[in-house]
Amino acid sequence: QYEIVQLEAKQQMPIPLDELAWDFQSFTDDKSLRDDEKRNTMLVAAKLRDVKELALCFDNAKLPLNVIQSDAMAIYNFMAFEGIEDIASNTNAVSEAVAFVDVGTAATSVVILSDSLPWFRTIRRGGDSFTTVAARQLQLTKEQAEKAKIEPTQVRRISDLYAAFDPIFVQLNDEIQR
């Protein structure tokens, strides 16, 4: 299976594989798979230089490093470890989907688990988007805007802050629904 995934990765990745740290996970049980069935496989990759740079931070701090994983994979592993995938793969005729949304600094990760298969999406809007719009529309410094975002009740006109945030919430909501 490694050779097949490697061939597919070469065709799908815009960067040569020798410049990437990559791995894959199959979500299909090989024993129950018929020849004409598709295999559900996820490929995860990162630029090798970014991985080495991150590992160097741990080396410099003299901390052991066992695993590096993407934020979306970490969320998926949390979902699996906490038994949340059992909810999504319930034995009733109607299966449910469970979604986790993690709003980070620069991006928002969405992980959806349905029938024990994950689906990932990264949206290029995060906490910094809220800080930037608050600074611009309320004429604040970036530090003041960050504080207003964290402690909105301290803002003189909280309605102006929420009005500034509203378009970003709408965009995030639309992207998550998509």
GROMACS .gro file of N, CA and C in nm:
model
  534
    1GLN      N    1   0.082  -0.119   0.000
    1GLN     CA    2   0.000   0.000   0.000
    1GLN      C    3   0.087   0.126   0.000
    2TYR      N    4   0.205   0.121   0.062
    2TYR     CA    5   0.294   0.237   0.068
    2TYR      C    6   0.329   0.286  -0.072
    3GLU      N    7   0.360   0.196  -0.163
    3GLU     CA    8   0.400   0.235  -0.297
    3GLU      C    9   0.286   0.304  -0.371
    4ILE      N   10   0.164   0.257  -0.352
    4ILE     CA   11   0.048   0.317  -0.418
    4ILE      C   12   0.026   0.459  -0.366
    5VAL      N   13   0.033   0.475  -0.233
    5VAL     CA   14   0.014   0.607  -0.174
    5VAL      C   15   0.127   0.700  -0.217
    6GLN      N   16   0.248   0.649  -0.223
    6GLN     CA   17   0.362   0.731  -0.266
    6GLN      C   18   0.342   0.780  -0.409
    7LEU      N   19   0.297   0.693  -0.497
    7LEU     CA   20   0.270   0.731  -0.635
    7LEU      C   21   0.163   0.841  -0.641
    8GLU      N   22   0.056   0.823  -0.565
    8GLU     CA   23  -0.052   0.922  -0.562
    8GLU      C   24  -0.003   1.054  -0.502
    9ALA      N   25   0.079   1.045  -0.398
    9ALA     CA   26   0.133   1.165  -0.334
    9ALA      C   27   0.219   1.245  -0.432
   10LYS      N   28   0.299   1.177  -0.513
   10LYS     CA   29   0.383   1.244  -0.612
   10LYS      C   30   0.297   1.324  -0.711
   11GLN      N   31   0.179   1.269  -0.743
   11GLN     CA   32   0.090   1.335  -0.838
   11GLN      C   33   0.012   1.450  -0.774
   12GLN      N   34  -0.019   1.438  -0.644
   12GLN     CA   35  -0.104   1.537  -0.577
   12GLN      C   36  -0.027   1.651  -0.513
   13MET      N   37   0.092   1.625  -0.466
   13MET     CA   38   0.168   1.725  -0.391
   13MET      C   39   0.239   1.821  -0.486
   14PRO      N   40   0.230   1.951  -0.460
   14PRO     CA   41   0.298   2.048  -0.547
   14PRO      C   42   0.448   2.061  -0.515
   15ILE      N   43   0.493   1.990  -0.413
   15ILE     CA   44   0.633   1.994  -0.369
   15ILE      C   45   0.689   1.852  -0.382
   16PRO      N   46   0.815   1.837  -0.425
   16PRO     CA   47   0.874   1.703  -0.433
   16PRO      C   48   0.870   1.633  -0.298
   17LEU      N   49   0.844   1.503  -0.299
   17LEU     CA   50   0.830   1.426  -0.174
   17LEU      C   51   0.955   1.427  -0.089
   18ASP      N   52   1.074   1.439  -0.151
   18ASP     CA   53   1.196   1.440  -0.070
   18ASP      C   54   1.213   1.572   0.008
   19GLU      N   55   1.128   1.671  -0.018
   19GLU     CA   56   1.128   1.797   0.058
   19GLU      C   57   1.017   1.799   0.163
   20LEU      N   58   0.949   1.685   0.178
   20LEU     CA   59   0.836   1.677   0.271
   20LEU      C   60   0.858   1.570   0.377
   21ALA      N   61   0.801   1.595   0.493
   21ALA     CA   62   0.783   1.490   0.594
   21ALA      C   63   0.638   1.448   0.575
   22TRP      N   64   0.615   1.323   0.540
   22TRP     CA   65   0.478   1.283   0.513
   22TRP      C   66   0.451   1.141   0.561
   23ASP      N   67   0.324   1.115   0.580
   23ASP     CA   68   0.279   0.981   0.618
   23ASP      C   69   0.133   0.969   0.579
   24PHE      N   70   0.080   0.851   0.592
   24PHE     CA   71  -0.060   0.831   0.557
   24PHE      C   72  -0.125   0.737   0.656
   25GLN      N   73  -0.257   0.742   0.658
   25GLN     CA   74  -0.337   0.655   0.744
   25GLN      C   75  -0.453   0.602   0.662
   26SER      N   76  -0.470   0.473   0.660
   26SER     CA   77  -0.583   0.412   0.592
   26SER      C   78  -0.695   0.391   0.692
   27PHE      N   79  -0.814   0.429   0.654
   27PHE     CA   80  -0.930   0.414   0.741
   27PHE      C   81  -1.020   0.299   0.697
   28THR      N   82  -0.969   0.218   0.606
   28THR     CA   83  -1.043   0.103   0.556
   28THR      C   84  -0.976  -0.024   0.603
   29ASP      N   85  -1.053  -0.116   0.655
   29ASP     CA   86  -1.000  -0.244   0.700
   29ASP      C   87  -0.966  -0.328   0.577
   30ASP      N   88  -0.837  -0.357   0.556
   30ASP     CA   89  -0.793  -0.432   0.439
   30ASP      C   90  -0.858  -0.570   0.428
   31LYS      N   91  -0.888  -0.631   0.541
   31LYS     CA   92  -0.943  -0.767   0.539
   31LYS      C   93  -1.085  -0.772   0.482
   32SER      N   94  -1.161  -0.662   0.504
   32SER     CA   95  -1.299  -0.662   0.457
   32SER      C   96  -1.313  -0.591   0.322
   33LEU      N   97  -1.202  -0.548   0.263
   33LEU     CA   98  -1.204  -0.472   0.140
   33LEU      C   99  -1.212  -0.565   0.019
   34ARG      N  100  -1.309  -0.538  -0.068
   34ARG     CA  101  -1.317  -0.610  -0.195
   34ARG      C  102  -1.227  -0.539  -0.296
   35ASP      N  103  -1.190  -0.609  -0.403
   35ASP     CA  104  -1.101  -0.552  -0.504
   35ASP      C  105  -1.157  -0.425  -0.569
   36ASP      N  106  -1.290  -0.417  -0.584
   36ASP     CA  107  -1.351  -0.304  -0.654
   36ASP      C  108  -1.387  -0.188  -0.559
   37GLU      N  109  -1.356  -0.202  -0.431
   37GLU     CA  110  -1.388  -0.097  -0.335
   37GLU      C  111  -1.273   0.002  -0.321
   38LYS      N  112  -1.311   0.127  -0.295
   38LYS     CA  113  -1.210   0.230  -0.272
   38LYS      C  114  -1.163   0.226  -0.129
   39ARG      N  115  -1.039   0.258  -0.112
   39ARG     CA  116  -0.978   0.262   0.020
   39ARG      C  117  -0.980   0.408   0.067
   40ASN      N  118  -1.027   0.433   0.188
   40ASN     CA  119  -1.024   0.567   0.246
   40ASN      C  120  -0.890   0.588   0.313
   41THR      N  121  -0.809   0.674   0.251
   41THR     CA  122  -0.674   0.698   0.300
   41THR      C  123  -0.650   0.848   0.311
   42MET      N  124  -0.586   0.886   0.419
   42MET     CA  125  -0.553   1.026   0.441
   42MET      C  126  -0.402   1.042   0.432
   43LEU      N  127  -0.360   1.145   0.360
   43LEU     CA  128  -0.219   1.178   0.345
   43LEU      C  129  -0.194   1.310   0.419
   44VAL      N  130  -0.094   1.311   0.505
   44VAL     CA  131  -0.057   1.430   0.581
   44VAL      C  132   0.087   1.463   0.548
   45ALA      N  133   0.113   1.589   0.516
   45ALA     CA  134   0.249   1.628   0.479
   45ALA      C  135   0.280   1.768   0.531
   46ALA      N  136   0.408   1.791   0.556
   46ALA     CA  137   0.458   1.923   0.595
   46ALA      C  138   0.595   1.940   0.532
   47LYS      N  139   0.633   2.064   0.509
   47LYS     CA  140   0.766   2.090   0.455
   47LYS      C  141   0.869   2.040   0.555
   48LEU      N  142   0.965   1.964   0.505
   48LEU     CA  143   1.067   1.904   0.589
   48LEU      C  144   1.147   2.010   0.666
   49ARG      N  145   1.175   2.123   0.602
   49ARG     CA  146   1.250   2.228   0.671
   49ARG      C  147   1.172   2.284   0.789
   50ASP      N  148   1.037   2.293   0.778
   50ASP     CA  149   0.955   2.341   0.889
   50ASP      C  150   0.957   2.241   1.005
   51VAL      N  151   0.953   2.113   0.971
   51VAL     CA  152   0.956   2.009   1.073
   51VAL      C  153   1.091   2.011   1.144
   52LYS      N  154   1.199   2.023   1.066
   52LYS     CA  155   1.334   2.028   1.126
   52LYS      C  156   1.350   2.151   1.214
   53GLU      N  157   1.294   2.265   1.171
   53GLU     CA  158   1.302   2.388   1.250
   53GLU      C  159   1.228   2.371   1.383
   54LEU      N  160   1.113   2.308   1.379
   54LEU     CA  161   1.036   2.283   1.502
   54LEU      C  162   1.112   2.186   1.593
   55ALA      N  163   1.168   2.082   1.535
   55ALA     CA  164   1.244   1.984   1.614
   55ALA      C  165   1.366   2.049   1.678
   56LEU      N  166   1.427   2.144   1.608
   56LEU     CA  167   1.543   2.214   1.662
   56LEU      C  168   1.507   2.293   1.789
   57CYS      N  169   1.387   2.350   1.792
   57CYS     CA  170   1.341   2.421   1.913
   57CYS      C  171   1.340   2.328   2.033
   58PHE      N  172   1.295   2.206   2.013
   58PHE     CA  173   1.292   2.108   2.122
   58PHE      C  174   1.435   2.066   2.160
   59ASP      N  175   1.520   2.047   2.058
   59ASP     CA  176   1.661   2.013   2.083
   59ASP      C  177   1.728   2.120   2.168
   60ASN      N  178   1.708   2.246   2.128
   60ASN     CA  179   1.771   2.357   2.199
   60ASN      C  180   1.722   2.367   2.344
   61ALA      N  181   1.596   2.330   2.366
   61ALA     CA  182   1.540   2.333   2.501
   61ALA      C  183   1.569   2.203   2.576
   62LYS      N  184   1.640   2.110   2.509
   62LYS     CA  185   1.673   1.979   2.567
   62LYS      C  186   1.549   1.903   2.614
   63LEU      N  187   1.445   1.910   2.529
   63LEU     CA  188   1.321   1.839   2.555
   63LEU      C  189   1.309   1.723   2.457
   64PRO      N  190   1.266   1.607   2.505
   64PRO     CA  191   1.248   1.495   2.411
   64PRO      C  192   1.129   1.521   2.319
   65LEU      N  193   1.143   1.480   2.195
   65LEU     CA  194   1.037   1.497   2.096
   65LEU      C  195   1.006   1.359   2.039
   66ASN      N  196   0.885   1.314   2.060
   66ASN     CA  197   0.845   1.181   2.012
   66ASN      C  198   0.761   1.187   1.886
   67VAL      N  199   0.672   1.286   1.877
   67VAL     CA  200   0.578   1.293   1.766
   67VAL      C  201   0.554   1.438   1.729
   68ILE      N  202   0.543   1.464   1.602
   68ILE     CA  203   0.496   1.594   1.553
   68ILE      C  204   0.373   1.564   1.469
   69GLN      N  205   0.265   1.635   1.500
   69GLN     CA  206   0.145   1.615   1.420
   69GLN      C  207   0.078   1.748   1.393
   70SER      N  208   0.001   1.754   1.286
   70SER     CA  209  -0.069   1.877   1.252
   70SER      C  210  -0.179   1.904   1.354
   71ASP      N  211  -0.224   2.028   1.360
   71ASP     CA  212  -0.329   2.061   1.454
   71ASP      C  213  -0.457   1.981   1.426
   72ALA      N  214  -0.490   1.965   1.299
   72ALA     CA  215  -0.611   1.890   1.264
   72ALA      C  216  -0.599   1.743   1.306
   73MET      N  217  -0.481   1.685   1.288
   73MET     CA  218  -0.461   1.546   1.331
   73MET      C  219  -0.466   1.535   1.483
   74ALA      N  220  -0.414   1.634   1.552
   74ALA     CA  221  -0.419   1.633   1.699
   74ALA      C  222  -0.565   1.637   1.745
   75ILE      N  223  -0.647   1.718   1.679
   75ILE     CA  224  -0.789   1.724   1.714
   75ILE      C  225  -0.855   1.590   1.684
   76TYR      N  226  -0.825   1.532   1.568
   76TYR     CA  227  -0.882   1.401   1.534
   76TYR      C  228  -0.841   1.296   1.637
   77ASN      N  229  -0.714   1.294   1.674
   77ASN     CA  230  -0.667   1.196   1.773
   77ASN      C  231  -0.735   1.217   1.908
   78PHE      N  232  -0.758   1.342   1.944
   78PHE     CA  233  -0.833   1.371   2.067
   78PHE      C  234  -0.973   1.313   2.057
   79MET      N  235  -1.039   1.335   1.941
   79MET     CA  236  -1.175   1.285   1.922
   79MET      C  237  -1.178   1.133   1.933
   80ALA      N  238  -1.081   1.067   1.872
   80ALA     CA  239  -1.075   0.921   1.875
   80ALA      C  240  -1.045   0.872   2.016
   81PHE      N  241  -0.949   0.937   2.084
   81PHE     CA  242  -0.909   0.895   2.218
   81PHE      C  243  -1.022   0.913   2.319
   82GLU      N  244  -1.099   1.019   2.304
   82GLU     CA  245  -1.207   1.048   2.398
   82GLU      C  246  -1.336   0.971   2.365
   83GLY      N  247  -1.332   0.889   2.260
   83GLY     CA  248  -1.448   0.808   2.226
   83GLY      C  249  -1.554   0.882   2.148
   84ILE      N  250  -1.519   0.999   2.099
   84ILE     CA  251  -1.618   1.078   2.025
   84ILE      C  252  -1.652   1.013   1.893
   85GLU      N  253  -1.559   0.937   1.837
   85GLU     CA  254  -1.590   0.870   1.710
   85GLU      C  255  -1.702   0.767   1.729
   86ASP      N  256  -1.722   0.718   1.853
   86ASP     CA  257  -1.832   0.626   1.879
   86ASP      C  258  -1.966   0.694   1.857
   87ILE      N  259  -1.974   0.823   1.887
   87ILE     CA  260  -2.097   0.899   1.865
   87ILE      C  261  -2.125   0.908   1.716
   88ALA      N  262  -2.021   0.938   1.638
   88ALA     CA  263  -2.037   0.957   1.494
   88ALA      C  264  -2.065   0.827   1.421
   89SER      N  265  -2.022   0.714   1.475
   89SER     CA  266  -2.045   0.586   1.409
   89SER      C  267  -2.147   0.507   1.487
   90ASN      N  268  -2.253   0.571   1.524
   90ASN     CA  269  -2.354   0.503   1.606
   90ASN      C  270  -2.423   0.395   1.524
   91THR      N  271  -2.474   0.296   1.589
   91THR     CA  272  -2.526   0.178   1.520
   91THR      C  273  -2.668   0.196   1.467
   92ASN      N  274  -2.731   0.307   1.493
   92ASN     CA  275  -2.865   0.332   1.439
   92ASN      C  276  -2.854   0.350   1.288
   93ALA      N  277  -2.970   0.350   1.222
   93ALA     CA  278  -2.971   0.367   1.077
   93ALA      C  279  -2.919   0.506   1.038
   94VAL      N  280  -2.942   0.604   1.124
   94VAL     CA  281  -2.896   0.739   1.096
   94VAL      C  282  -2.769   0.764   1.176
   95SER      N  283  -2.660   0.789   1.105
   95SER     CA  284  -2.536   0.819   1.177
   95SER      C  285  -2.525   0.969   1.194
   96GLU      N  286  -2.456   1.008   1.298
   96GLU     CA  287  -2.438   1.148   1.328
   96GLU      C  288  -2.297   1.190   1.291
   97ALA      N  289  -2.282   1.318   1.270
   97ALA     CA  290  -2.149   1.375   1.248
   97ALA      C  291  -2.118   1.464   1.367
   98VAL      N  292  -1.992   1.466   1.405
   98VAL     CA  293  -1.945   1.551   1.513
   98VAL      C  294  -1.840   1.643   1.454
   99ALA      N  295  -1.851   1.772   1.485
   99ALA     CA  296  -1.756   1.870   1.434
   99ALA      C  297  -1.686   1.940   1.548
  100PHE      N  298  -1.556   1.959   1.533
  100PHE     CA  299  -1.476   2.039   1.625
  100PHE      C  300  -1.423   2.157   1.545
  101VAL      N  301  -1.436   2.275   1.602
  101VAL     CA  302  -1.385   2.396   1.538
  101VAL      C  303  -1.284   2.459   1.633
  102ASP      N  304  -1.162   2.474   1.586
  102ASP     CA  305  -1.054   2.532   1.665
  102ASP      C  306  -1.010   2.662   1.599
  103VAL      N  307  -1.044   2.775   1.661
  103VAL     CA  308  -1.004   2.905   1.607
  103VAL      C  309  -0.866   2.936   1.662
  104GLY      N  310  -0.767   2.930   1.575
  104GLY     CA  311  -0.630   2.958   1.614
  104GLY      C  312  -0.595   3.103   1.585
  105THR      N  313  -0.469   3.136   1.595
  105THR     CA  314  -0.425   3.273   1.574
  105THR      C  315  -0.442   3.316   1.429
  106ALA      N  316  -0.391   3.236   1.336
  106ALA     CA  317  -0.394   3.274   1.195
  106ALA      C  318  -0.497   3.198   1.113
  107ALA      N  319  -0.544   3.087   1.164
  107ALA     CA  320  -0.637   3.003   1.087
  107ALA      C  321  -0.731   2.929   1.181
  108THR      N  322  -0.839   2.879   1.123
  108THR     CA  323  -0.937   2.800   1.196
  108THR      C  324  -0.937   2.660   1.138
  109SER      N  325  -0.924   2.560   1.224
  109SER     CA  326  -0.927   2.420   1.181
  109SER      C  327  -1.065   2.363   1.210
  110VAL      N  328  -1.119   2.294   1.111
  110VAL     CA  329  -1.247   2.225   1.127
  110VAL      C  330  -1.221   2.077   1.105
  111VAL      N  331  -1.259   1.995   1.202
  111VAL     CA  332  -1.246   1.850   1.191
  111VAL      C  333  -1.385   1.792   1.209
  112ILE      N  334  -1.431   1.719   1.109
  112ILE     CA  335  -1.563   1.657   1.114
  112ILE      C  336  -1.543   1.506   1.109
  113LEU      N  337  -1.611   1.437   1.199
  113LEU     CA  338  -1.603   1.292   1.206
  113LEU      C  339  -1.741   1.235   1.179
  114SER      N  340  -1.752   1.155   1.075
  114SER     CA  341  -1.878   1.093   1.038
  114SER      C  342  -1.849   0.951   0.994
  115ASP      N  343  -1.921   0.857   1.046
  115ASP     CA  344  -1.898   0.715   1.015
  115ASP      C  345  -1.752   0.677   1.038
  116SER      N  346  -1.692   0.734   1.141
  116SER     CA  347  -1.553   0.709   1.181
  116SER      C  348  -1.450   0.756   1.079
  117LEU      N  349  -1.493   0.834   0.981
  117LEU     CA  350  -1.399   0.888   0.883
  117LEU      C  351  -1.384   1.038   0.907
  118PRO      N  352  -1.262   1.086   0.918
  118PRO     CA  353  -1.244   1.230   0.941
  118PRO      C  354  -1.250   1.310   0.811
  119TRP      N  355  -1.286   1.435   0.827
  119TRP     CA  356  -1.283   1.531   0.718
  119TRP      C  357  -1.222   1.657   0.774
  120PHE      N  358  -1.124   1.715   0.705
  120PHE     CA  359  -1.049   1.829   0.757
  120PHE      C  360  -1.065   1.949   0.666
  121ARG      N  361  -1.065   2.066   0.728
  121ARG     CA  362  -1.068   2.190   0.650
  121ARG      C  363  -0.997   2.297   0.731
  122THR      N  364  -0.915   2.375   0.666
  122THR     CA  365  -0.850   2.488   0.730
  122THR      C  366  -0.901   2.615   0.663
  123ILE      N  367  -0.944   2.708   0.746
  123ILE     CA  368  -0.997   2.835   0.699
  123ILE      C  369  -0.895   2.942   0.736
  124ARG      N  370  -0.859   3.024   0.644
  124ARG     CA  371  -0.754   3.123   0.667
  124ARG      C  372  -0.805   3.248   0.739
  125ARG      N  373  -0.879   3.228   0.842
  125ARG     CA  374  -0.925   3.334   0.932
  125ARG      C  375  -0.910   3.282   1.073
  126GLY      N  376  -0.853   3.363   1.159
  126GLY     CA  377  -0.836   3.322   1.298
  126GLY      C  378  -0.847   3.442   1.390
  127GLY      N  379  -0.793   3.428   1.508
  127GLY     CA  380  -0.802   3.533   1.608
  127GLY      C  381  -0.740   3.664   1.564
  128ASP      N  382  -0.632   3.657   1.486
  128ASP     CA  383  -0.569   3.780   1.436
  128ASP      C  384  -0.664   3.861   1.347
  129SER      N  385  -0.753   3.794   1.276
  129SER     CA  386  -0.850   3.864   1.192
  129SER      C  387  -0.939   3.954   1.278
  130PHE      N  388  -0.979   3.903   1.394
  130PHE     CA  389  -1.063   3.981   1.485
  130PHE      C  390  -0.984   4.100   1.541
  131THR      N  391  -0.859   4.075   1.579
  131THR     CA  392  -0.774   4.182   1.634
  131THR      C  393  -0.753   4.292   1.531
  132THR      N  394  -0.724   4.254   1.408
  132THR     CA  395  -0.696   4.351   1.302
  132THR      C  396  -0.818   4.438   1.273
  133VAL      N  397  -0.934   4.377   1.262
  133VAL     CA  398  -1.055   4.455   1.231
  133VAL      C  399  -1.093   4.544   1.349
  134ALA      N  400  -1.072   4.498   1.471
  134ALA     CA  401  -1.102   4.582   1.588
  134ALA      C  402  -1.009   4.702   1.591
  135ALA      N  403  -0.881   4.680   1.563
  135ALA     CA  404  -0.784   4.791   1.562
  135ALA      C  405  -0.821   4.893   1.456
  136ARG      N  406  -0.856   4.845   1.338
  136ARG     CA  407  -0.887   4.936   1.227
  136ARG      C  408  -1.016   5.013   1.252
  137GLN      N  409  -1.124   4.941   1.285
  137GLN     CA  410  -1.254   5.006   1.295
  137GLN      C  411  -1.274   5.087   1.423
  138LEU      N  412  -1.207   5.048   1.529
  138LEU     CA  413  -1.221   5.121   1.655
  138LEU      C  414  -1.103   5.215   1.679
  139GLN      N  415  -1.013   5.221   1.582
  139GLN     CA  416  -0.895   5.306   1.588
  139GLN      C  417  -0.816   5.282   1.717
  140LEU      N  418  -0.776   5.157   1.734
  140LEU     CA  419  -0.698   5.114   1.850
  140LEU      C  420  -0.562   5.064   1.803
  141THR      N  421  -0.468   5.058   1.896
  141THR     CA  422  -0.342   4.991   1.863
  141THR      C  423  -0.369   4.841   1.860
  142LYS      N  424  -0.277   4.767   1.805
  142LYS     CA  425  -0.294   4.621   1.800
  142LYS      C  426  -0.304   4.563   1.941
  143GLU      N  427  -0.225   4.615   2.034
  143GLU     CA  428  -0.228   4.567   2.173
  143GLU      C  429  -0.364   4.598   2.237
  144GLN      N  430  -0.416   4.719   2.213
  144GLN     CA  431  -0.547   4.755   2.268
  144GLN      C  432  -0.657   4.668   2.208
  145ALA      N  433  -0.647   4.643   2.078
  145ALA     CA  434  -0.748   4.560   2.010
  145ALA      C  435  -0.745   4.417   2.062
  146GLU      N  436  -0.625   4.364   2.086
  146GLU     CA  437  -0.613   4.228   2.142
  146GLU      C  438  -0.677   4.221   2.280
  147LYS      N  439  -0.652   4.323   2.361
  147LYS     CA  440  -0.712   4.328   2.494
  147LYS      C  441  -0.865   4.339   2.486
  148ALA      N  442  -0.913   4.421   2.391
  148ALA     CA  443  -1.059   4.436   2.373
  148ALA      C  444  -1.122   4.304   2.329
  149LYS      N  445  -1.048   4.229   2.246
  149LYS     CA  446  -1.100   4.099   2.200
  149LYS      C  447  -1.111   4.002   2.317
  150ILE      N  448  -1.013   4.003   2.405
  150ILE     CA  449  -1.010   3.910   2.518
  150ILE      C  450  -1.105   3.953   2.629
  151GLU      N  451  -1.116   4.084   2.650
  151GLU     CA  452  -1.203   4.138   2.755
  151GLU      C  453  -1.301   4.239   2.695
  152PRO      N  454  -1.399   4.192   2.619
  152PRO     CA  455  -1.489   4.285   2.549
  152PRO      C  456  -1.572   4.375   2.642
  153THR      N  457  -1.595   4.332   2.764
  153THR     CA  458  -1.675   4.415   2.855
  153THR      C  459  -1.600   4.539   2.900
  154GLN      N  460  -1.469   4.545   2.875
  154GLN     CA  461  -1.389   4.661   2.912
  154GLN      C  462  -1.391   4.769   2.804
  155VAL      N  463  -1.452   4.739   2.689
  155VAL     CA  464  -1.459   4.834   2.579
  155VAL      C  465  -1.570   4.935   2.607
  156ARG      N  466  -1.542   5.061   2.574
  156ARG     CA  467  -1.640   5.167   2.600
  156ARG      C  468  -1.772   5.140   2.528
  157ARG      N  469  -1.764   5.107   2.400
  157ARG     CA  470  -1.887   5.079   2.324
  157ARG      C  471  -1.878   4.937   2.270
  158ILE      N  472  -1.926   4.845   2.350
  158ILE     CA  473  -1.917   4.703   2.314
  158ILE      C  474  -1.993   4.673   2.186
  159SER      N  475  -2.098   4.747   2.159
  159SER     CA  476  -2.176   4.725   2.036
  159SER      C  477  -2.091   4.753   1.912
  160ASP      N  478  -2.000   4.853   1.920
  160ASP     CA  479  -1.910   4.881   1.807
  160ASP      C  480  -1.812   4.765   1.784
  161LEU      N  481  -1.764   4.708   1.895
  161LEU     CA  482  -1.673   4.594   1.885
  161LEU      C  483  -1.743   4.476   1.819
  162TYR      N  484  -1.865   4.445   1.864
  162TYR     CA  485  -1.940   4.334   1.807
  162TYR      C  486  -1.977   4.360   1.661
  163ALA      N  487  -2.007   4.486   1.628
  163ALA     CA  488  -2.036   4.520   1.489
  163ALA      C  489  -1.913   4.499   1.401
  164ALA      N  490  -1.795   4.528   1.455
  164ALA     CA  491  -1.671   4.505   1.380
  164ALA      C  492  -1.646   4.356   1.360
  165PHE      N  493  -1.676   4.275   1.462
  165PHE     CA  494  -1.654   4.131   1.455
  165PHE      C  495  -1.755   4.058   1.367
  166ASP      N  496  -1.874   4.114   1.355
  166ASP     CA  497  -1.985   4.044   1.288
  166ASP      C  498  -1.950   3.991   1.149
  167PRO      N  499  -1.890   4.071   1.059
  167PRO     CA  500  -1.858   4.016   0.925
  167PRO      C  501  -1.763   3.896   0.930
  168ILE      N  502  -1.670   3.897   1.025
  168ILE     CA  503  -1.577   3.784   1.035
  168ILE      C  504  -1.651   3.660   1.083
  169PHE      N  505  -1.741   3.676   1.180
  169PHE     CA  506  -1.823   3.563   1.225
  169PHE      C  507  -1.906   3.507   1.111
  170VAL      N  508  -1.962   3.596   1.029
  170VAL     CA  509  -2.043   3.552   0.914
  170VAL      C  510  -1.956   3.473   0.816
  171GLN      N  511  -1.835   3.523   0.786
  171GLN     CA  512  -1.745   3.453   0.695
  171GLN      C  513  -1.704   3.317   0.751
  172LEU      N  514  -1.670   3.311   0.880
  172LEU     CA  515  -1.635   3.183   0.941
  172LEU      C  516  -1.751   3.086   0.936
  173ASN      N  517  -1.870   3.134   0.969
  173ASN     CA  518  -1.989   3.050   0.965
  173ASN      C  519  -2.014   2.996   0.825
  174ASP      N  520  -2.002   3.083   0.723
  174ASP     CA  521  -2.023   3.038   0.586
  174ASP      C  522  -1.921   2.932   0.546
  175GLU      N  523  -1.795   2.952   0.583
  175GLU     CA  524  -1.690   2.855   0.551
  175GLU      C  525  -1.713   2.722   0.623
  176ILE      N  526  -1.753   2.727   0.749
  176ILE     CA  527  -1.778   2.604   0.824
  176ILE      C  528  -1.896   2.528   0.764
  177GLN      N  529  -2.002   2.600   0.726
  177GLN     CA  530  -2.118   2.534   0.664
  177GLN      C  531  -2.082   2.474   0.529
  178ARG      N  532  -1.995   2.542   0.456
  178ARG     CA  533  -1.953   2.492   0.324
  178ARG      C  534  -1.883   2.359   0.341
   0.00000   0.00000   0.00000
